[in-house]
Coordinates of C-alpha atoms in Angstrom, one line a residue:
M1058 CA 35.3 -245.3 18.0
G1059 CA 34.9 -249.0 18.5
Q1060 CA 36.0 -251.8 16.2
L1061 CA 33.7 -254.1 14.3
T1062 CA 34.8 -257.7 14.8
F1063 CA 33.3 -260.5 12.7
S1064 CA 33.1 -263.8 14.5
I1065 CA 31.7 -267.0 13.3
N1066 CA 32.0 -270.8 13.4
V1067 CA 33.3 -272.3 10.2
T1068 CA 34.2 -275.8 9.1
L1069 CA 37.5 -276.5 7.2
D1070 CA 35.6 -276.3 3.9
G1071 CA 34.0 -273.0 4.7
C1072 CA 30.5 -274.2 5.8
V1073 CA 28.9 -271.8 8.3
D1074 CA 25.8 -273.9 9.1
H1075 CA 25.5 -273.5 12.8
Q1076 CA 24.7 -277.2 13.2
E1077 CA 28.1 -278.3 11.8
G1078 CA 30.3 -276.8 14.6
I1079 CA 31.3 -278.4 17.9
A1080 CA 29.0 -277.0 20.5
D1081 CA 30.9 -277.9 23.7
D1082 CA 31.7 -275.9 26.9
E1083 CA 35.0 -274.6 25.5
T1084 CA 33.2 -273.3 22.3
H1085 CA 30.6 -271.5 24.4
A1086 CA 33.3 -270.1 26.7
F1087 CA 35.1 -268.7 23.6
F1088 CA 32.0 -266.9 22.3
T1089 CA 31.1 -265.8 25.9
R1090 CA 34.5 -264.2 26.2
L1091 CA 34.1 -262.4 22.8
M1092 CA 30.7 -261.2 23.9
D1093 CA 32.1 -260.0 27.2
E1094 CA 34.8 -258.0 25.4
S1095 CA 32.3 -256.2 23.1
G1096 CA 29.8 -253.5 23.8
A1097 CA 27.1 -254.8 21.5
M1098 CA 26.1 -257.6 19.2
L1099 CA 25.2 -257.0 15.5
W1100 CA 23.1 -259.5 13.5
G1101 CA 21.1 -259.7 10.3
R1102 CA 17.4 -260.6 10.6
I1103 CA 17.8 -264.3 10.0
T1104 CA 20.5 -264.7 12.7
Y1105 CA 18.4 -262.6 15.1
E1106 CA 15.3 -264.8 14.5
M1107 CA 17.4 -268.0 15.0
M1108 CA 18.8 -266.6 18.3
E1109 CA 15.5 -265.2 19.4
S1110 CA 13.8 -268.5 19.0
Y1111 CA 15.9 -270.2 21.6
W1112 CA 18.2 -268.1 23.8
P1113 CA 15.6 -266.0 25.7
A1114 CA 13.9 -269.1 26.9
V1115 CA 17.3 -270.5 28.2
A1116 CA 18.0 -267.2 30.0
R1117 CA 14.6 -267.3 31.7
G1118 CA 15.2 -270.8 32.9
D1119 CA 12.4 -272.3 30.7
V1120 CA 14.9 -274.6 29.0
E1121 CA 17.3 -276.7 31.1
A1122 CA 20.9 -276.0 30.2
P1123 CA 24.4 -276.7 31.5
P1124 CA 26.2 -273.8 33.4
A1125 CA 28.3 -272.6 30.4
I1126 CA 25.3 -272.4 28.1
L1127 CA 23.1 -270.7 30.8
E1128 CA 25.9 -268.2 31.4
W1129 CA 26.0 -267.4 27.6
A1130 CA 22.2 -267.1 27.5
V1131 CA 22.0 -264.7 30.5
K1132 CA 24.8 -262.5 29.2
L1133 CA 23.3 -262.5 25.7
D1134 CA 19.9 -261.5 27.0
A1135 CA 21.4 -258.5 28.8
K1136 CA 23.8 -257.4 25.9
P1137 CA 22.6 -254.7 23.5
K1138 CA 21.7 -256.4 20.2
Y1139 CA 21.4 -254.5 16.9
V1140 CA 19.6 -255.9 13.9
V1141 CA 19.8 -255.0 10.3
S1142 CA 16.6 -255.7 8.4
S1143 CA 14.7 -254.2 5.6
T1144 CA 11.7 -256.5 6.1
R1145 CA 11.1 -256.5 9.9
K1146 CA 10.8 -253.4 12.1
A1147 CA 9.9 -254.8 15.6
F1148 CA 12.5 -256.6 17.7
P1149 CA 11.0 -257.4 21.1
W1150 CA 13.8 -259.4 22.6
T1151 CA 15.4 -257.5 25.6
N1152 CA 17.8 -254.8 24.5
S1153 CA 17.2 -255.3 20.8
H1154 CA 17.4 -252.3 18.4
H1155 CA 16.7 -252.0 14.7
I1156 CA 19.3 -250.4 12.3
A1157 CA 17.3 -249.0 9.4
G1158 CA 18.2 -246.8 6.5
D1159 CA 21.6 -246.6 4.9
L1160 CA 23.7 -249.6 6.0
R1161 CA 27.0 -247.9 6.0
T1162 CA 25.7 -244.9 8.0
G1163 CA 23.9 -247.0 10.5
V1164 CA 26.7 -249.4 11.2
Q1165 CA 29.3 -246.6 11.3
R1166 CA 27.1 -244.7 13.9
L1167 CA 27.0 -247.9 16.0
K1168 CA 30.8 -248.3 15.8
D1169 CA 31.2 -244.7 16.8
A1170 CA 28.8 -245.0 19.7
T1171 CA 30.3 -248.3 21.0
P1172 CA 33.9 -247.8 22.3
A1173 CA 34.1 -251.4 23.5
G1174 CA 33.4 -252.5 20.0
V1175 CA 30.7 -254.4 18.1
L1176 CA 30.6 -258.2 17.6
L1177 CA 29.2 -259.1 14.2
C1178 CA 27.9 -262.7 14.0
S1179 CA 26.0 -263.0 10.7
G1180 CA 27.6 -264.4 7.6
K1181 CA 25.5 -262.7 4.9
L1182 CA 25.6 -259.4 6.7
A1183 CA 29.4 -259.7 7.1
T1184 CA 29.7 -260.0 3.3
E1185 CA 27.8 -256.7 2.9
L1186 CA 29.8 -254.9 5.6
D1187 CA 33.0 -256.2 4.2
R1188 CA 32.0 -254.8 0.8
L1189 CA 31.5 -251.4 2.6
D1190 CA 35.0 -251.7 4.2
L1191 CA 33.6 -251.6 7.8
I1192 CA 35.0 -254.8 9.3
D1193 CA 38.2 -254.3 11.4
E1194 CA 38.9 -257.8 12.8
Y1195 CA 38.0 -261.4 12.3
K1196 CA 37.8 -263.9 15.1
V1197 CA 36.9 -267.2 13.4
L1198 CA 36.5 -270.6 15.1
V1199 CA 37.6 -273.2 12.6
H1200 CA 36.2 -276.6 13.4
P1201 CA 37.9 -279.9 12.4
R1202 CA 35.1 -280.9 10.1
I1203 CA 34.4 -281.0 6.4
A1204 CA 30.6 -280.5 6.0
G1205 CA 30.5 -280.9 2.2
H1206 CA 27.6 -278.5 1.9
G1207 CA 26.7 -274.8 2.4
P1208 CA 26.1 -272.1 3.2
T1209 CA 29.7 -271.1 3.0
L1210 CA 31.5 -268.0 4.1
Y1211 CA 31.4 -265.2 1.6
Q1212 CA 29.7 -267.4 -1.0
S1213 CA 28.3 -264.3 -2.8
G1214 CA 31.9 -263.0 -3.2
L1215 CA 33.8 -259.8 -2.5
P1216 CA 35.1 -257.2 -5.0
S1217 CA 38.7 -257.8 -4.0
T1218 CA 40.9 -259.9 -1.8
R1219 CA 41.2 -258.9 1.9
R1220 CA 44.7 -259.0 3.3
L1221 CA 44.8 -260.0 7.0
E1222 CA 47.4 -260.0 9.7
L1223 CA 47.4 -263.0 12.0
I1224 CA 47.2 -261.9 15.6
S1225 CA 46.8 -265.4 17.2
A1226 CA 45.7 -269.0 16.6
T1227 CA 44.8 -271.0 19.6
P1228 CA 43.9 -274.7 19.4
L1229 CA 41.0 -276.0 21.6
R1230 CA 40.7 -279.4 23.1
S1231 CA 38.1 -280.4 20.5
G1232 CA 40.6 -279.7 17.6
A1233 CA 38.9 -276.5 16.7
V1234 CA 41.3 -273.5 16.2
A1235 CA 40.4 -270.0 17.4
T1236 CA 41.9 -267.6 14.9
H1237 CA 42.2 -263.8 15.3
Y1238 CA 43.1 -261.7 12.3
R1239 CA 43.2 -257.9 11.8
R1240 CA 42.5 -256.3 8.6
E1241 CA 45.5 -254.7 6.9
R1242 CA 44.6 -251.3 5.7

């Protein structure tokens, strides 16, 4: 069985607005490595639609991009992508699949079928999966910024505190810190 790893960009005050992080080559390399290490991506519908609106065009060469961003786009295009949605059923982007029905069952099946692990990159979905006790690890890129607005990580709350074990913390040149935590069970 593969692990479910939640990864996201976050500012020091907990903002997960994708426009508030530092989008440099080192950040893209960090997320490319995470994607390379995983067997599949897992998103909620909103994240899927945001990604679908831009990255396929970059991968096709319709949008000019620096090498690190093009590498990300091409790898993302090829990677299996799973989407949780109760409102949308069709996901035409290459290698995209719908997870329907019971959330716990669908995500557990995905974990069981993906020995290399699943990379979860959606904040609201992470809250729901954490409530179901399905997240195993957290790889959060903390940016040296205070956004002063939301959305924020876990803003709808959890039923109890999650105890985590620090595996590593690596500073990047931008001042961001790549953190890796494992869930204590």
